[in-house]
Coordinates of C-alpha atoms (C1' of nucleotides) in Angstrom, one line a residue:
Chain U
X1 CA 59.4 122.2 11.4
X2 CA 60.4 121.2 15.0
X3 CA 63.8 119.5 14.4
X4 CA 65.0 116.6 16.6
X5 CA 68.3 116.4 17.3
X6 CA 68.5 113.7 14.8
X7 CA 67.4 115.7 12.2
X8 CA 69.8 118.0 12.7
X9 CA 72.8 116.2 12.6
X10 CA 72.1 114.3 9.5
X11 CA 71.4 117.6 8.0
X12 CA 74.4 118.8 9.4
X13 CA 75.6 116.1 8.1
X14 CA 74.5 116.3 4.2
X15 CA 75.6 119.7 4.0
X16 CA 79.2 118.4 4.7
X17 CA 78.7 115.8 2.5
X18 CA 77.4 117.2 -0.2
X19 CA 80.4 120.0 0.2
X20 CA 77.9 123.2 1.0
X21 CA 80.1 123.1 4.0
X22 CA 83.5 122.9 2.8
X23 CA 86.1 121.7 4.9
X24 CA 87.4 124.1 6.8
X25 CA 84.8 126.4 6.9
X26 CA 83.4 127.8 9.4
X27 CA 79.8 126.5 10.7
X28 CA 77.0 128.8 11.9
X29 CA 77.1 129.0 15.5
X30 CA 74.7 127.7 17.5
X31 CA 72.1 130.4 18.6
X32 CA 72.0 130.8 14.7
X33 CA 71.6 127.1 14.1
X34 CA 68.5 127.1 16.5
X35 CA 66.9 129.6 14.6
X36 CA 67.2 128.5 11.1
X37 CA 66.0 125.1 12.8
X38 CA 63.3 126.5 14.9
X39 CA 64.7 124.3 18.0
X40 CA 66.4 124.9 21.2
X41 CA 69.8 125.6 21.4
X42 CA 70.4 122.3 23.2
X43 CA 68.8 120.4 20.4
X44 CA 71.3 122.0 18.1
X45 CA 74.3 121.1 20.8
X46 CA 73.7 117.8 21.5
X47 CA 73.9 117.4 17.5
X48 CA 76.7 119.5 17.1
X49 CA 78.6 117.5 20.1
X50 CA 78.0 113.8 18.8
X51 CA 79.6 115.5 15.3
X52 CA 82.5 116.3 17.1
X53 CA 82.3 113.1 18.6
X54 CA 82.9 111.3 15.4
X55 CA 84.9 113.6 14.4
X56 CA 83.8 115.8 11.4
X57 CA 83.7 118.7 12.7
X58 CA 86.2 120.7 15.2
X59 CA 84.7 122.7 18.1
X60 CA 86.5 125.7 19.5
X61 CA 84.9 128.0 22.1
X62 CA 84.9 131.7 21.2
X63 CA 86.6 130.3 18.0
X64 CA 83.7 128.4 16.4
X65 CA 83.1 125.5 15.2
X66 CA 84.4 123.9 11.7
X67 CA 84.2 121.3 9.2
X68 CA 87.5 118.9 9.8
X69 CA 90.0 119.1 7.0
X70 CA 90.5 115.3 7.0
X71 CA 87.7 113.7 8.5
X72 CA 88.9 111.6 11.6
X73 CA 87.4 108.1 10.8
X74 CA 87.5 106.2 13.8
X75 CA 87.2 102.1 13.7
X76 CA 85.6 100.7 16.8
X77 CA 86.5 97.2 17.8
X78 CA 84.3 95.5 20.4
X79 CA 87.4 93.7 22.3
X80 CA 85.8 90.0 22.1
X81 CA 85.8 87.4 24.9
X82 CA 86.7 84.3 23.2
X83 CA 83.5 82.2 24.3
X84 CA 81.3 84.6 23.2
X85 CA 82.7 85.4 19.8
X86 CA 82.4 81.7 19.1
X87 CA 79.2 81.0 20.5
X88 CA 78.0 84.1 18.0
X89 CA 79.0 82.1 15.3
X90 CA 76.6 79.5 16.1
X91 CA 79.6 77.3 16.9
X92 CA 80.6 75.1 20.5
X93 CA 82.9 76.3 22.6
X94 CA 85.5 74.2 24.7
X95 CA 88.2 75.6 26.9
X96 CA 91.3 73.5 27.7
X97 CA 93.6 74.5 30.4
X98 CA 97.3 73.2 28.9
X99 CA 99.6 74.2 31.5
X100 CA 99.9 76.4 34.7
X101 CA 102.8 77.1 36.8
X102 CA 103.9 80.0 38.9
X103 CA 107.6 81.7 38.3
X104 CA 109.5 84.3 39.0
X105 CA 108.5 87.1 36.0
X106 CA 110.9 87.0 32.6
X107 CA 112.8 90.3 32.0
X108 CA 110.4 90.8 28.9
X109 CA 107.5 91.1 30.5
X110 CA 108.9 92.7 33.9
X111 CA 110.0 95.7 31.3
X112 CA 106.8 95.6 29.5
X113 CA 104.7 95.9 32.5
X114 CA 107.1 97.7 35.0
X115 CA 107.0 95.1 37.5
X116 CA 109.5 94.9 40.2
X117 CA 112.7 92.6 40.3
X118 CA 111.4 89.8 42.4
X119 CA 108.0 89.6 41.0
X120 CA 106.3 86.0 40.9
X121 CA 103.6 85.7 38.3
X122 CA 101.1 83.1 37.7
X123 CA 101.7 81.6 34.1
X124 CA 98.4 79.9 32.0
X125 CA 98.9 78.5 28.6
X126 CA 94.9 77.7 27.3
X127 CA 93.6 76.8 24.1
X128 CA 89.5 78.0 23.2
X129 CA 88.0 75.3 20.5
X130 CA 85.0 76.3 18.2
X131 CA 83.1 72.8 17.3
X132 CA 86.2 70.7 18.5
X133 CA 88.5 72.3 16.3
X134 CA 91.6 74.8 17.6
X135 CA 90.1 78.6 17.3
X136 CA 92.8 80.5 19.8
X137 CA 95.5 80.2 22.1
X138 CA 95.8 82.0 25.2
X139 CA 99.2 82.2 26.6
X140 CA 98.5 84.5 30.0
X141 CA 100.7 86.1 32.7
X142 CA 98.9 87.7 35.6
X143 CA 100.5 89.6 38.5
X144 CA 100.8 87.5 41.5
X145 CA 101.6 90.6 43.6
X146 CA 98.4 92.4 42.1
X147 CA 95.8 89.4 42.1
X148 CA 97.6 87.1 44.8
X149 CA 94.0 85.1 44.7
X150 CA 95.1 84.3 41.3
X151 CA 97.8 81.4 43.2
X152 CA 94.3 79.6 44.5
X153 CA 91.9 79.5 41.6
X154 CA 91.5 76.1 39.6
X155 CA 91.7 77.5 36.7
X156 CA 90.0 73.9 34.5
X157 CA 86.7 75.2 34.3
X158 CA 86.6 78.7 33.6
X159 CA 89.1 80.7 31.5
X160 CA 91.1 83.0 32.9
X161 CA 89.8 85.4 30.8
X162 CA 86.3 85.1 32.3
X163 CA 87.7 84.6 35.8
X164 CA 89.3 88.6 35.0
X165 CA 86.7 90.1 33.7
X166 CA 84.3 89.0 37.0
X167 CA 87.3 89.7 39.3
X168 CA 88.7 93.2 38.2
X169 CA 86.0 95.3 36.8
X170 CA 87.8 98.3 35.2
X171 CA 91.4 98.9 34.0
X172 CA 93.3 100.7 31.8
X173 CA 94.5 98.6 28.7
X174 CA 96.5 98.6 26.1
X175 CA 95.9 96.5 22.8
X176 CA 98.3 95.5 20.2
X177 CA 97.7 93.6 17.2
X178 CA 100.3 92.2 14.8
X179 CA 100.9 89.4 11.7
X180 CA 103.7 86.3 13.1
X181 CA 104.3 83.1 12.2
X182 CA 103.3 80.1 13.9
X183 CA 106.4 78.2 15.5
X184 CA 106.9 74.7 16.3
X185 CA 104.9 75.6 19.6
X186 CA 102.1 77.4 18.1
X187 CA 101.5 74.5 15.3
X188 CA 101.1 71.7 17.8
X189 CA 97.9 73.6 19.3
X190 CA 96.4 75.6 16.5
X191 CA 96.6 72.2 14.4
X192 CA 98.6 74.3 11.6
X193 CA 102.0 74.4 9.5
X194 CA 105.0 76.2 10.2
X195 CA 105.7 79.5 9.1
X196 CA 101.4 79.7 8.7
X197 CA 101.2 83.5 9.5
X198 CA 98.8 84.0 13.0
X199 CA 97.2 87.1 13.7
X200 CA 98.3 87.9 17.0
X201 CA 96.4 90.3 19.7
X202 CA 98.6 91.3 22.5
X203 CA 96.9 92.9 25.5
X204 CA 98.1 94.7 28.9
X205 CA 96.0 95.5 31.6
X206 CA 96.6 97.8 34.5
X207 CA 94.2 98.2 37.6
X208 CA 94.6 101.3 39.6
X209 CA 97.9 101.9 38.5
X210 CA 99.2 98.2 39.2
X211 CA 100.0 95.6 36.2
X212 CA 97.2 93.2 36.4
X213 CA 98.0 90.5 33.6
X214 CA 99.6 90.6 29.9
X215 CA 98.2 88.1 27.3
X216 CA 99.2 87.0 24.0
X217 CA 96.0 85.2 22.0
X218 CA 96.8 83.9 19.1
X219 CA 94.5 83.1 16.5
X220 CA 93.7 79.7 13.9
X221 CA 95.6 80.6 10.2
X222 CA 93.2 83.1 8.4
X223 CA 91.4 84.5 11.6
X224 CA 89.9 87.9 10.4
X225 CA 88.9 91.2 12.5
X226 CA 86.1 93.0 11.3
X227 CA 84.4 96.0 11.9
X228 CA 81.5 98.3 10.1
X229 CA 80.4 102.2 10.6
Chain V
X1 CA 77.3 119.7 46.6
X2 CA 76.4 120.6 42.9
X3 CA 77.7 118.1 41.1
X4 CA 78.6 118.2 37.4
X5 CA 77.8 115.0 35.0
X6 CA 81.5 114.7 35.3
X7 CA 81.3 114.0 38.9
X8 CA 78.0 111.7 38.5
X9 CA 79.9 110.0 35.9
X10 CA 83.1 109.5 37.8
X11 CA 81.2 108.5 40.7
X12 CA 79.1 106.1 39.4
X13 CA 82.1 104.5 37.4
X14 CA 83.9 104.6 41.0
X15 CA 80.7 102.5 42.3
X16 CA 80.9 100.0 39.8
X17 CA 84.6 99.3 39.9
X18 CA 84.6 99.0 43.1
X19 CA 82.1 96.5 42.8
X20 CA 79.7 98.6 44.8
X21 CA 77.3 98.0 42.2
X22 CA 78.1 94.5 40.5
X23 CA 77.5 93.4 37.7
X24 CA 73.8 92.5 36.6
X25 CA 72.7 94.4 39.6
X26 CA 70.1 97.4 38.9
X27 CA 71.2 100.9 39.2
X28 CA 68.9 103.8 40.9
X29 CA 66.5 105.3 38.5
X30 CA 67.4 108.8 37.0
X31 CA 64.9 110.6 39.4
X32 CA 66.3 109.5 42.4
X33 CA 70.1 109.6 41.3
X34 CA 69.4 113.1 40.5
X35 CA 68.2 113.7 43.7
X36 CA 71.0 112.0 45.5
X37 CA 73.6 114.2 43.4
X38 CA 71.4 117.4 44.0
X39 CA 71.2 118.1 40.5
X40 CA 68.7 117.7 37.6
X41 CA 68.2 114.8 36.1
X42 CA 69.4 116.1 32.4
X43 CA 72.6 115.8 34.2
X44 CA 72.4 112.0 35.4
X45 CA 71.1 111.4 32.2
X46 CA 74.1 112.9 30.0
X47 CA 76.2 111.0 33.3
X48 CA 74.5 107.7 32.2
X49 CA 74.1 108.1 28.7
X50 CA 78.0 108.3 28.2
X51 CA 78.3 105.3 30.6
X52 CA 76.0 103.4 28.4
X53 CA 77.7 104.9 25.0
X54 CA 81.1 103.5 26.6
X55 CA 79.7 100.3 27.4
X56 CA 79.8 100.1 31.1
X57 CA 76.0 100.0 31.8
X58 CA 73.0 98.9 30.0
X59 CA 69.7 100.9 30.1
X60 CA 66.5 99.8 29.0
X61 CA 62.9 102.0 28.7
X62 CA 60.7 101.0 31.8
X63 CA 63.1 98.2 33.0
X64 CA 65.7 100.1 34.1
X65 CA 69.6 100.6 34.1
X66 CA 72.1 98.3 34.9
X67 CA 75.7 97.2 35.1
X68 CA 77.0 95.2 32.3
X69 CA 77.8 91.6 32.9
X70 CA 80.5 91.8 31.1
X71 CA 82.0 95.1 30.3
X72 CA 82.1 95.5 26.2
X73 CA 85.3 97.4 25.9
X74 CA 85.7 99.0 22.7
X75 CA 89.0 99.9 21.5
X76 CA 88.8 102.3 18.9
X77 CA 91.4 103.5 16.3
X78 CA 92.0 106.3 14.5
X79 CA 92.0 105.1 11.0
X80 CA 95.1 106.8 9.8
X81 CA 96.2 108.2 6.7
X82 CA 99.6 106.8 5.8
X83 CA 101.1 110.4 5.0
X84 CA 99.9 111.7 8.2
X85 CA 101.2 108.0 10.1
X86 CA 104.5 108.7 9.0
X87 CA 105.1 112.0 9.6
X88 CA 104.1 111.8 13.6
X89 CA 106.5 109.2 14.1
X90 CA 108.8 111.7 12.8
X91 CA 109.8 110.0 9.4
X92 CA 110.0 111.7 6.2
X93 CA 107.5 111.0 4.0
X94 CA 107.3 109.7 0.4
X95 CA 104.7 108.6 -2.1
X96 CA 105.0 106.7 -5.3
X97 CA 103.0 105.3 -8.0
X98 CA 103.6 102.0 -9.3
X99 CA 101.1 101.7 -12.0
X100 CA 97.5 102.7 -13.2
X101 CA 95.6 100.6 -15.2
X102 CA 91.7 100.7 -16.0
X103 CA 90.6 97.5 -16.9
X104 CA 87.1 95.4 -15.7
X105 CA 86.5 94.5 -12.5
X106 CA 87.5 91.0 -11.5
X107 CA 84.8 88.6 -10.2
X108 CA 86.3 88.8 -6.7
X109 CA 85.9 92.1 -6.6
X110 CA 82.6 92.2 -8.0
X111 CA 81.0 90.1 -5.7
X112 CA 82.8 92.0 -2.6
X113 CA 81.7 95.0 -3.9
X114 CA 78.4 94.0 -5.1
X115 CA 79.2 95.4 -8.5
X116 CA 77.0 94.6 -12.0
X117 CA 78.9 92.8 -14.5
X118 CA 80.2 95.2 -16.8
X119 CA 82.0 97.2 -14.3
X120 CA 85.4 99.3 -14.9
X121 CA 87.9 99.7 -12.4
X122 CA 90.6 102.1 -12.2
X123 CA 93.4 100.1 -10.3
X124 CA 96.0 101.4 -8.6
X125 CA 99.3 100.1 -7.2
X126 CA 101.1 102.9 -4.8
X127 CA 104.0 102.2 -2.6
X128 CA 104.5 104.1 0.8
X129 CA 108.1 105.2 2.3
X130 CA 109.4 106.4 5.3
X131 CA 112.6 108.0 5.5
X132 CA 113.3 105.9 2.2
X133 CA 112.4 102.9 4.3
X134 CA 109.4 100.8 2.2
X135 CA 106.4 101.1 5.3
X136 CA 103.2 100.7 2.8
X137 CA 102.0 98.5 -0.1
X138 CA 98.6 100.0 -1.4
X139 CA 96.6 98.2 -3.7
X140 CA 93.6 99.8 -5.0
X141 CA 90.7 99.8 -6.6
X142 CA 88.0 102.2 -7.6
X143 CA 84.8 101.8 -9.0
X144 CA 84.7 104.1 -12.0
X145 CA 80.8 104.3 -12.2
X146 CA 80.7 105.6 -8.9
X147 CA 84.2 107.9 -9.6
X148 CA 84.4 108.5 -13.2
X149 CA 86.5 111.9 -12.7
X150 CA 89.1 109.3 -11.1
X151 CA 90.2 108.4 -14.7
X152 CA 91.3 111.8 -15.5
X153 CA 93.6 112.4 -12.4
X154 CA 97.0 111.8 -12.0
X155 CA 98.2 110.0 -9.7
X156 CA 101.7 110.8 -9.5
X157 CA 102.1 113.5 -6.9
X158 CA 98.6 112.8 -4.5
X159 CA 98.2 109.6 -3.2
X160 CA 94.9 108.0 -3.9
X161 CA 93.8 107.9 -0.3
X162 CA 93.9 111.0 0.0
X163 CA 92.7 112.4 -3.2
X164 CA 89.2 110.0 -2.1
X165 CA 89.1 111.8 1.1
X166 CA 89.2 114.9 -0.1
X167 CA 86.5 113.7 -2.7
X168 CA 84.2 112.0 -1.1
X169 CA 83.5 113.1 2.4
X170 CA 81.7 110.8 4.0
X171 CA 80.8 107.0 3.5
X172 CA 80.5 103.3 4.7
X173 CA 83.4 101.5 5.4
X174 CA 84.3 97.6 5.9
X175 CA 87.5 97.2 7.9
X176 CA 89.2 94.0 8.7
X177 CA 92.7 93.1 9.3
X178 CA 94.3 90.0 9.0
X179 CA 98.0 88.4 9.0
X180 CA 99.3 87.1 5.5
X181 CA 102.1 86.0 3.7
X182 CA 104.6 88.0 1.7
X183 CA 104.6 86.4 -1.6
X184 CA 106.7 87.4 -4.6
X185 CA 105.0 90.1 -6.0
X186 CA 105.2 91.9 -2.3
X187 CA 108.4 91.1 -1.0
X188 CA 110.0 93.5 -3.8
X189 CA 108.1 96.2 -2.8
X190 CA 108.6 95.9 1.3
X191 CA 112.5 94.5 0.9
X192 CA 111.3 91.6 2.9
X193 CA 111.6 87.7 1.9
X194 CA 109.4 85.5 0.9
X195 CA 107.4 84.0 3.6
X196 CA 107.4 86.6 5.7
X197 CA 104.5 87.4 7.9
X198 CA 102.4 90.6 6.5
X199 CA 99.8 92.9 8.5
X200 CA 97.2 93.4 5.9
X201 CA 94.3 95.7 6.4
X202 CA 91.2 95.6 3.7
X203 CA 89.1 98.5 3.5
X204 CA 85.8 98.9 1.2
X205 CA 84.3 102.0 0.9
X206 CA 80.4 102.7 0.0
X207 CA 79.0 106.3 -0.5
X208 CA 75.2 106.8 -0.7
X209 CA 74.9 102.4 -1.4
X210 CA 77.1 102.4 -4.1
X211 CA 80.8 100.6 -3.5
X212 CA 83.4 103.3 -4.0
X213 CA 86.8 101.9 -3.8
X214 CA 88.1 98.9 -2.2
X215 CA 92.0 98.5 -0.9
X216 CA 94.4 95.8 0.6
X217 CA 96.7 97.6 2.5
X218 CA 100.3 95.7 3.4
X219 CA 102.3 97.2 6.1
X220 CA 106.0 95.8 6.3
X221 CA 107.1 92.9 8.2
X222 CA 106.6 93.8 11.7
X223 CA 104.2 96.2 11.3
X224 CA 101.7 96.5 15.2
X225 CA 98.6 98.7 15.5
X226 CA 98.4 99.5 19.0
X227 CA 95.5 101.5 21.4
X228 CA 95.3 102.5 24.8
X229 CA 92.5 103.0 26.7
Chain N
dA1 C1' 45.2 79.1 29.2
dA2 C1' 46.0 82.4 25.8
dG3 C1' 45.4 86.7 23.8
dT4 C1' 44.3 91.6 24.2
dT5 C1' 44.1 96.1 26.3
dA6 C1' 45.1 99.6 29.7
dC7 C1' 48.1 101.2 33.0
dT8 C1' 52.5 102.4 34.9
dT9 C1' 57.2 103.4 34.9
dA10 C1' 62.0 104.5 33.4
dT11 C1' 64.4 106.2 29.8
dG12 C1' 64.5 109.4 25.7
dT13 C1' 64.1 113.8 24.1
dC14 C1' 62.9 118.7 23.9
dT15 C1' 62.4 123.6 25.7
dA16 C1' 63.7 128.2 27.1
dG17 C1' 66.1 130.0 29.8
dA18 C1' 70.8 130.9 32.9
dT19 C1' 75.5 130.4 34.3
dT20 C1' 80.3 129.0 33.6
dT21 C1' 84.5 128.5 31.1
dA22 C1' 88.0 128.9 27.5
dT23 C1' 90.0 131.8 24.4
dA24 C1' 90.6 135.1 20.4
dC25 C1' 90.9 139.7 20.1
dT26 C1' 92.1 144.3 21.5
dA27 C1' 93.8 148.1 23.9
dA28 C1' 96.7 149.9 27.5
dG29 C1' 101.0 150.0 29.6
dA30 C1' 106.2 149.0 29.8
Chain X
dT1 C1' 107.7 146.3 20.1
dC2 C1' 106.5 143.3 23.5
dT3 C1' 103.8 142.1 27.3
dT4 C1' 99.6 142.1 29.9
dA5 C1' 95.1 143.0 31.4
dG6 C1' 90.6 143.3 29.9
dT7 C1' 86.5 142.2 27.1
dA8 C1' 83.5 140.0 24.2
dT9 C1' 82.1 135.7 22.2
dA10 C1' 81.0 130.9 21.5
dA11 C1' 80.9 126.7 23.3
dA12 C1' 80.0 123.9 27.6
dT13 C1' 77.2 123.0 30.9
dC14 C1' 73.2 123.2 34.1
dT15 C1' 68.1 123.8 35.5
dA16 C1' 63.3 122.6 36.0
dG17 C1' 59.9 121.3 33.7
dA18 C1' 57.3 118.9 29.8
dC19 C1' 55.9 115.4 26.6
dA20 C1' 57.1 111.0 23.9
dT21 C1' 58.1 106.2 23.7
dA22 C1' 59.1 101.6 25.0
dA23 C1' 58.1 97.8 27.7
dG24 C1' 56.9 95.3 31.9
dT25 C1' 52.6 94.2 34.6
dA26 C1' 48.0 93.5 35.6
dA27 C1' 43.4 93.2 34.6
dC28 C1' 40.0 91.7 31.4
dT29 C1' 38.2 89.0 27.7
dT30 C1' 37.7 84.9 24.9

DNA sequence: AAGTTACTTATGTCTAGATTTATACTAAGA
DNA sequence: TCTTAGTATAAATCTAGACATAAGTAACTT
């Protein structure tokens, strides 16, 4: 009898399922729900919220709440740091600093990130091994006028990646991800032909407003993203 | 004074990126929190559950909450529909179907899909346009144990994708994406050349443990799925 | 020293109410 | 007919308290 929230939503959920709540129709609200449930109201909301949530259902005050026409499926990526999504695979991971160099920003990136004219950025070009062999590489432009610290950090050791993610806790990003072709570049690092098509994941990062760093990683030939719900 | 679990949120999330609270150190229990913010603790707890659900924080029965070492950030996508894809980026719209065969499953399949030997598969090969433009190679296949009413529809008008949502509401999915190679067979289909690099997604589908439908999905060259956050 | 048990504590969940907010609907006025 | 002001409704949120559950810790046993 006494319904958890839980048990609610995967009923909830099996009525939708099974179609005894059509798409588009219209769901019992929730004073009702709690009854036929024998719970509280809020046990029947929380429910009703994490449905929404993933997007089965449509809430609407004074309007209802409905079963989604076309179920929004939603595909959650956890954005990976490099040395731990090797180091899950049971495999050793070695980071290489190739080259670092600071320069007055390229019209590319001053346009993607909005930075102004006379902007200096800090350019690293790394390469992340998995048991010796080439796994990704990290070609990174941060934001001198942003992270001016950047200019002092050895950067041998730790990634920049790492160094970030410990320096700038929160930020608003944007994540890209596309199919290319390893160049003459590319080929030399990720030990791989040319014209071997990379999966690429492009990434900007703003703090508080303020372009923080843009990053290209690009991944071994036949590098796979994967995700279950 | 009152303060919402929007404001506990906020403010906690202002703590942490400000590096108030670092990361690794242990957040104030619920009770006191609540006290703090003058509220009840319900409301630090929907504050902290959403932190946690986001992936900022880390809670654990009797040892506490606190701040991620290293913030998972998920980026999450709205697994589109091509039809619906197409027509925000304000692009006409058209479907076609290539061809329809049912014939056994191939070994490949069968073991991706954990399928008994004698399976039939309807497969389908559909080709997505915008504004005449090829955007989408679809190759599908669907498990005709699980779908046996698939057999009997036509194709020609619906898409396949769609006809399955509207079908089956509710499953588990596999979702990776990789970069490939147009070969032959595809660069007819995407007007692109041989060699060019491809944005493939792959998608199975189980409902209730039993494999549904697989598909390789082939965006044209230069194809990026992007996500902000 | 190692294993077991009991205690304590922080989070997880539920209850039965109340208040607030957005909004669809309706009726009055221009 | 069009606009606007009101009203009712359903979701959104909050409260104060309760019990449940997981997991460190300490005390006790072997």
């Amino acid at each position: 009898m006494k319904a958890t929230y839980k048990d609610v939503k995967s009923d909830i959920l099996s009525k939708i399922t099974t179609g005894e709540w059509a798409p588009g129709n219209l769901v019992p609200n929730e004073v009702d729900l709690a009854a036929t449930y024998g719970c509280a109201r809020a046990t029947v909301n929380r429910a009703m919220r994490e449905l929404a949530d993933d997007g089965l259902i449509e809430r609407r005050r004074k309007a209802g709440t409905r079963v989604r026409m076309t179920p929004i499926r939603q595909a959650r990526f956890d954005i990976p740091i490099v040395r731990v999504e090797i180091e899950e695979k049971g495999a050793e991971y070695r980071y290489s600093l190739v080259s670092s160099s600071v320069e007055p920003a390229p019209d590319w990136l001053r346009a993607r990130l909005k930075l102004s004219n006379k902007s200096k950025v800090l350019r690293l070009v790394c390469m992340h091994y998995a048991d010796g062999d080439p796994y990704q590489h990290e070609d990174r432009w941060i934001n001198l006028e942003a992270l001016p610290q950047a200019k002092t950090v050895e950067f041998d050791e730790v990634g920049p990646n790492e160094w970030l993610v410990a320096t700038i806790p929160f930020s608003d990003v944007e994540i890209s991800f596309s199919a290319g072709l390893a160049d003459q570049r590319l080929t030399d690092y990720l030990a791989c032909a040319i014209g071997d098509p990379v999966f690429t994941i492009e990434r900007s990062t703003w703090w508080e407003g303020q372009a923080v760093t843009y990053v290209r990683l690009t991944y071994k030939p036949g590098h796979r993203l994967t995700t279950r719900y």
